[in-house]
PDB file of C-alpha atoms in Angstrom:
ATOM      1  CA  UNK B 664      80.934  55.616  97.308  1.00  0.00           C
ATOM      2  CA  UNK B 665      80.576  53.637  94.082  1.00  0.00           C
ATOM      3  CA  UNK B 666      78.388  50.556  94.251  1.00  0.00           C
ATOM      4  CA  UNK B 667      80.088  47.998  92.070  1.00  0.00           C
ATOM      5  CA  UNK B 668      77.847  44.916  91.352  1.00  0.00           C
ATOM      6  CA  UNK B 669      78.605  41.608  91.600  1.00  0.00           C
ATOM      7  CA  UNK B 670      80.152  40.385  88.735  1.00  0.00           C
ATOM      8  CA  UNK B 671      78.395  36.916  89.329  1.00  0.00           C
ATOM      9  CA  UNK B 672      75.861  37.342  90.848  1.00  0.00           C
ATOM     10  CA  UNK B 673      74.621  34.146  91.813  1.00  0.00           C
ATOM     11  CA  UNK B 674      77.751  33.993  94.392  1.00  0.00           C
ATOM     12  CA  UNK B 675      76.782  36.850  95.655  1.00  0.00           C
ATOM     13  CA  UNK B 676      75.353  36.363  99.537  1.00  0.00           C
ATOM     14  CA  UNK B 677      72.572  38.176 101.135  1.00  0.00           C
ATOM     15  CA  UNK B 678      73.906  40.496 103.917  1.00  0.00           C
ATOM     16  CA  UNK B 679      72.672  38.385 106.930  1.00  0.00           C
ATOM     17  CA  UNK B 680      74.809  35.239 105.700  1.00  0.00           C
ATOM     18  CA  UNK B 681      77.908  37.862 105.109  1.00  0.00           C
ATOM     19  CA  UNK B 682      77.255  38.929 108.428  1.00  0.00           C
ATOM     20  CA  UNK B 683      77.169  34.943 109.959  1.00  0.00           C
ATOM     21  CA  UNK B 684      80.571  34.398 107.886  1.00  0.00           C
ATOM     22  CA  UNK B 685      82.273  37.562 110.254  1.00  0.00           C
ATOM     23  CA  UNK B 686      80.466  35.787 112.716  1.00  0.00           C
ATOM     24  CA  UNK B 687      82.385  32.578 112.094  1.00  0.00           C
ATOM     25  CA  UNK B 688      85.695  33.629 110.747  1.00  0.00           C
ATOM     26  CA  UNK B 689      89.168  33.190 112.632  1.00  0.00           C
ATOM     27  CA  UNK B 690      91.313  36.374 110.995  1.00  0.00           C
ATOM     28  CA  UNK B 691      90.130  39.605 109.177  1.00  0.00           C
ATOM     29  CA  UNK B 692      92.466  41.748 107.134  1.00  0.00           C
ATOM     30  CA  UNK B 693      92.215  45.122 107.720  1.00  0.00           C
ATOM     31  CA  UNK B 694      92.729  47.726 105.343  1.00  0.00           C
ATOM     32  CA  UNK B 695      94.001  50.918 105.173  1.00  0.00           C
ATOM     33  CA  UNK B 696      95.497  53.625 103.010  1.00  0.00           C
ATOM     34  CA  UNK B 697      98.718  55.697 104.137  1.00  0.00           C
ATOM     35  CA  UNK B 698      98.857  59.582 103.145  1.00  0.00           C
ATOM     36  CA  UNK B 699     100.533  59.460  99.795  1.00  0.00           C
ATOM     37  CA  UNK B 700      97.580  56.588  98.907  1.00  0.00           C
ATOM     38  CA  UNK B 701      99.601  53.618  99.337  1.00  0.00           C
ATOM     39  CA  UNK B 702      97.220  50.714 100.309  1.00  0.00           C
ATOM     40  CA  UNK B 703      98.089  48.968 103.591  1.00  0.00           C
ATOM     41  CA  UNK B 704      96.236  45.831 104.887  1.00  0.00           C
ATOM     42  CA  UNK B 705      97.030  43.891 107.768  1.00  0.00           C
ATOM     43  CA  UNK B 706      95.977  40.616 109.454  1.00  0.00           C
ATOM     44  CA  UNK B 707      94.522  40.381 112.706  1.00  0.00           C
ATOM     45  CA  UNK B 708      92.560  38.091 115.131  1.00  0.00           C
ATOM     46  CA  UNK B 709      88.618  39.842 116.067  1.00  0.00           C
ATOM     47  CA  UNK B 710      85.674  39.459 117.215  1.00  0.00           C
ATOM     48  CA  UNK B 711      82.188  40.682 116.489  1.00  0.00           C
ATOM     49  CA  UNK B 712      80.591  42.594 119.469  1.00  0.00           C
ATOM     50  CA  UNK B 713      77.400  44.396 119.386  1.00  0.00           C
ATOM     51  CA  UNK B 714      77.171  44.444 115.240  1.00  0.00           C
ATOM     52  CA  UNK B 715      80.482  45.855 115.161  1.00  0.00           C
ATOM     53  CA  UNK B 716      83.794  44.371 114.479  1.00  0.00           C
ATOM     54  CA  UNK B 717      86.341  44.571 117.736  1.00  0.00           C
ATOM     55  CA  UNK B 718      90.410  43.905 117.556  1.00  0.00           C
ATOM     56  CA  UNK B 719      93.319  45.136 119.780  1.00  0.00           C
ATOM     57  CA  UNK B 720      96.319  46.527 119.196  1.00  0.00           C
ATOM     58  CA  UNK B 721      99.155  48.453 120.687  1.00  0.00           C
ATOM     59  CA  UNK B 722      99.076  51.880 122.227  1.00  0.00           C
ATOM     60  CA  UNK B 723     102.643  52.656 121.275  1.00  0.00           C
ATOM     61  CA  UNK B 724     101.822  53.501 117.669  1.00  0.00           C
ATOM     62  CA  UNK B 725     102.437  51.949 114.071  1.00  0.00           C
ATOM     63  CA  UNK B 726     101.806  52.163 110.795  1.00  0.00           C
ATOM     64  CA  UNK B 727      98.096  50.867 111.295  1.00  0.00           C
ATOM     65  CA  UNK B 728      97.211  53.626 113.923  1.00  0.00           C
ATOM     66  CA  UNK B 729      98.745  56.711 112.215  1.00  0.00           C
ATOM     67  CA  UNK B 730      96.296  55.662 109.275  1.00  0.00           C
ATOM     68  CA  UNK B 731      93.105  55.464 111.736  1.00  0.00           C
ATOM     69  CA  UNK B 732      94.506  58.584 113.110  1.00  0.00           C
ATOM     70  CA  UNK B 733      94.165  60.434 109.507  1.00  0.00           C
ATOM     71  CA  UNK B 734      91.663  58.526 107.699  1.00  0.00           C
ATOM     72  CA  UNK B 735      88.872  56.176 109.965  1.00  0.00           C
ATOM     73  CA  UNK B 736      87.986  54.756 106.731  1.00  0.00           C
ATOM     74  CA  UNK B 737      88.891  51.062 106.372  1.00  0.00           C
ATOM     75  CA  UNK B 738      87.988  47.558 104.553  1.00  0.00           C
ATOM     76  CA  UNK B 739      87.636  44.300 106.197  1.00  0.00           C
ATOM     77  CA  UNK B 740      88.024  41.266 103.968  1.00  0.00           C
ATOM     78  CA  UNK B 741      87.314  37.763 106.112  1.00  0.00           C
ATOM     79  CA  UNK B 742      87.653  34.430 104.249  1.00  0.00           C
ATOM     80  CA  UNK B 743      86.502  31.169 105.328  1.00  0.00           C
ATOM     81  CA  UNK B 744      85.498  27.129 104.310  1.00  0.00           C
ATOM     82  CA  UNK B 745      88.312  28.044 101.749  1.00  0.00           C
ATOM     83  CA  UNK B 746      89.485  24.704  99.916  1.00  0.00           C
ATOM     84  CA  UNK B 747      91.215  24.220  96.822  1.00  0.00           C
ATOM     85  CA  UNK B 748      89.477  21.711  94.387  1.00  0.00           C
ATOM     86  CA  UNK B 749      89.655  20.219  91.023  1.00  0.00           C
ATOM     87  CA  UNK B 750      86.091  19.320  89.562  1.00  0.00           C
ATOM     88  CA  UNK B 751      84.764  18.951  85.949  1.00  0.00           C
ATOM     89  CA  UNK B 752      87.951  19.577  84.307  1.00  0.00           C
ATOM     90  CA  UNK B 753      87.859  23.015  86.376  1.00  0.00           C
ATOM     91  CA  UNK B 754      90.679  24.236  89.130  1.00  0.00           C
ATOM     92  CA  UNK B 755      88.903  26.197  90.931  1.00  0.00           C
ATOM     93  CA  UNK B 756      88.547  27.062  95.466  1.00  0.00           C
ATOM     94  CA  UNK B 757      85.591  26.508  97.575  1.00  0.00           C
ATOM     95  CA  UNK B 758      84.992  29.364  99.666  1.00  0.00           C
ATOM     96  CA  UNK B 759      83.007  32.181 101.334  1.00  0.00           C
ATOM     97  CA  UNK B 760      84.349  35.466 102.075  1.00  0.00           C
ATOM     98  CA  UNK B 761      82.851  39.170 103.138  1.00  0.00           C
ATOM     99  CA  UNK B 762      84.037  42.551 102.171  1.00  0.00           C
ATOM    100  CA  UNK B 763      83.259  45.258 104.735  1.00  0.00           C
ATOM    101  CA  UNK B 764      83.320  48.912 104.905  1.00  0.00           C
ATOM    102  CA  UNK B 765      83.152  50.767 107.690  1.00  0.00           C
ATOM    103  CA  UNK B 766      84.595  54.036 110.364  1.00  0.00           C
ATOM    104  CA  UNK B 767      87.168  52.730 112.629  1.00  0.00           C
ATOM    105  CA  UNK B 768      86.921  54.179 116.252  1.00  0.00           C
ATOM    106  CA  UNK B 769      89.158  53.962 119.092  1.00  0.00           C
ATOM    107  CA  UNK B 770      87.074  52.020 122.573  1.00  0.00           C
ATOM    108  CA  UNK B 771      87.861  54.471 125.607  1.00  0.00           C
ATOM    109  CA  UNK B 772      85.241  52.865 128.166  1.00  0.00           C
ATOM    110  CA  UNK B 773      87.337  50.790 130.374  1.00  0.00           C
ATOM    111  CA  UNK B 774      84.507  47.797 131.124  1.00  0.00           C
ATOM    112  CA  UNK B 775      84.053  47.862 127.166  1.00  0.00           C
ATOM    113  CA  UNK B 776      87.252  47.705 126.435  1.00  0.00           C
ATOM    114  CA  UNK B 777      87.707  44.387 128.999  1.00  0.00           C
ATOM    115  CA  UNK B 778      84.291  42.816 127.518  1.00  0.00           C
ATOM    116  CA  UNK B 779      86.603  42.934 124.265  1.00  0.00           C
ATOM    117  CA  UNK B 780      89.536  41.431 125.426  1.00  0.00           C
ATOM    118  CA  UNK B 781      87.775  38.525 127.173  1.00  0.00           C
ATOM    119  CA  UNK B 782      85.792  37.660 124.057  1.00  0.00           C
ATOM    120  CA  UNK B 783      89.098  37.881 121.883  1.00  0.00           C
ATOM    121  CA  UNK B 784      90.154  35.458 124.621  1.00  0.00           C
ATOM    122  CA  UNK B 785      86.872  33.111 124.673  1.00  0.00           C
ATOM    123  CA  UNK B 786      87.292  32.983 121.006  1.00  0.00           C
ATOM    124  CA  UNK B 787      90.805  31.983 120.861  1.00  0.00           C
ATOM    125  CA  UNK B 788      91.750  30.261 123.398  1.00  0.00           C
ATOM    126  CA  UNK B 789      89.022  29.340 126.040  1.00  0.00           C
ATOM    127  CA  UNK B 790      90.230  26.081 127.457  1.00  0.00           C
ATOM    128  CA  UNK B 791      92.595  29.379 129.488  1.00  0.00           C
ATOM    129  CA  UNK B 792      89.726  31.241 130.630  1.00  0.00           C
ATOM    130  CA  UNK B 793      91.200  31.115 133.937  1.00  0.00           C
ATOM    131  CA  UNK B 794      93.880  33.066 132.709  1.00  0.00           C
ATOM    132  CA  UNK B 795      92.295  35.726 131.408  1.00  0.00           C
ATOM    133  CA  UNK B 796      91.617  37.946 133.916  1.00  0.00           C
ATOM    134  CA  UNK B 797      95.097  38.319 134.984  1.00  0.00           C
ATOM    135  CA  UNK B 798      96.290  38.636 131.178  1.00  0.00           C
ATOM    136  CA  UNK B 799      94.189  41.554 130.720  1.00  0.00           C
ATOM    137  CA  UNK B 800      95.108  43.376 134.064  1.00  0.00           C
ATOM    138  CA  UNK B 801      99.094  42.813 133.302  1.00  0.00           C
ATOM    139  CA  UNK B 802      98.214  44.418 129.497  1.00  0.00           C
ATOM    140  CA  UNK B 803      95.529  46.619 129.779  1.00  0.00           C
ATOM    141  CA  UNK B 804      98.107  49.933 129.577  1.00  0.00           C
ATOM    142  CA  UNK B 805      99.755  48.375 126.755  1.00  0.00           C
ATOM    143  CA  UNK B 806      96.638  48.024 125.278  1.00  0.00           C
ATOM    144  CA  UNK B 807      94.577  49.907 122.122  1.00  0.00           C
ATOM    145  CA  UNK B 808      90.586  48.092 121.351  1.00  0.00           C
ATOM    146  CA  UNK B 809      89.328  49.500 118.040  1.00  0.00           C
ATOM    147  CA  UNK B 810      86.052  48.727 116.685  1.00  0.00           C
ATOM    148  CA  UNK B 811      85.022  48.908 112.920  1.00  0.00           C
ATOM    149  CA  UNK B 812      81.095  50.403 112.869  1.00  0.00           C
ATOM    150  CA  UNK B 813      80.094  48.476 109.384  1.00  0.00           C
ATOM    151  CA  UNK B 814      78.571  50.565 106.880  1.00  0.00           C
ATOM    152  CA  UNK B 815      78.267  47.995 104.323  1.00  0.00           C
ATOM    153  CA  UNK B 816      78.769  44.650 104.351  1.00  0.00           C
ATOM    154  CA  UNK B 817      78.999  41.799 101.223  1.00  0.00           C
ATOM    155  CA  UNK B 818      79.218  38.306 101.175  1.00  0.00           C
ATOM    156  CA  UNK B 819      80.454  35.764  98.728  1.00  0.00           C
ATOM    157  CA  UNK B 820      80.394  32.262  98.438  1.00  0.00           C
ATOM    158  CA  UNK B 821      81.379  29.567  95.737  1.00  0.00           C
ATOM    159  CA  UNK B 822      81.457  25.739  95.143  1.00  0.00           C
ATOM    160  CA  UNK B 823      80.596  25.631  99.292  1.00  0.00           C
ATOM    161  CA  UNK B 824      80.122  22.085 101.054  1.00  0.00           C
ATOM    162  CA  UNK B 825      76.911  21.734 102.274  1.00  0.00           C
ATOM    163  CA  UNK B 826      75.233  24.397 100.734  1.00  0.00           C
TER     164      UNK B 826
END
């Protein structure tokens, strides 16, 4: 792997504040690459569990899965605090963001895989915790957790409020 450095380097964040933005953010975009080297990325809601980053998808296949299924390579971008701005005579965006590498692995365990889907839940939408348990039990078949081991993780930030 090539280790490009940052190209300004005093927006570059030190990996425990990259790992507080995935932390924090609301949608990833995973990426992929398809087997004639096409890049695919795709948006979905996550969580972090256990250093690693968790999301669900179907078990009925896709575009997404045959990729994992050839390749368990994939990049996880995560923006956040992103705001548009005009200041000295400058357009310019507010923002921090992370760019993650990392193997993709499919979660077998059955208790794991419901730990997942109840944070993805708590996360979301937890004012319908009393819900959940009955959402996961009438999906659970349907159901594919995936979790991203991170090999390498960088953070970004510019122009942010409060920092």
């Amino acid at each position: 792997m090539i280790d490009y450095p940052m190209r300004v380097t005093d927006r570059e964040l030190d990996e425990a504040e990259a790992r507080e933005i995935l932390d924090a953010g609301e949608f990833c975009v995973v990426s992929t690459v398809d087997s004639d080297g096409m890049p695919y990325g795709v948006p979905l809601s996550y969580v972090m569990m256990d250093g690693a980053l968790c999301f669900h998808t179907t078990n009925a296949g896709g575009h997404k899965l045959e990729n994992f299924a050839r390749d368990e390579r994939v990049c996880v971008t995560v923006a956040t605090e992103v705001e548009p701005c005009y200041e000295d005579d400058f357009f310019t965006t507010r923002f921090a963001s992370v760019v993650a590498r990392g193997r993709v692995r499919r979660v077998e365990d059955g208790a794991a895989m419901r730990k997942v889907l109840v944070a993805l839940c708590m996360k979301y939408l937890p004012e319908h915790k009393d819900k959940i348990g009955e959402g996961i039990a009438r999906e659970i078949n349907e159901t594919a957790i995936w979790a991203v081991d991170l090999d390498e993780v960088r953070g970004k930030g510019a122009r942010r409020l409060g920092r």
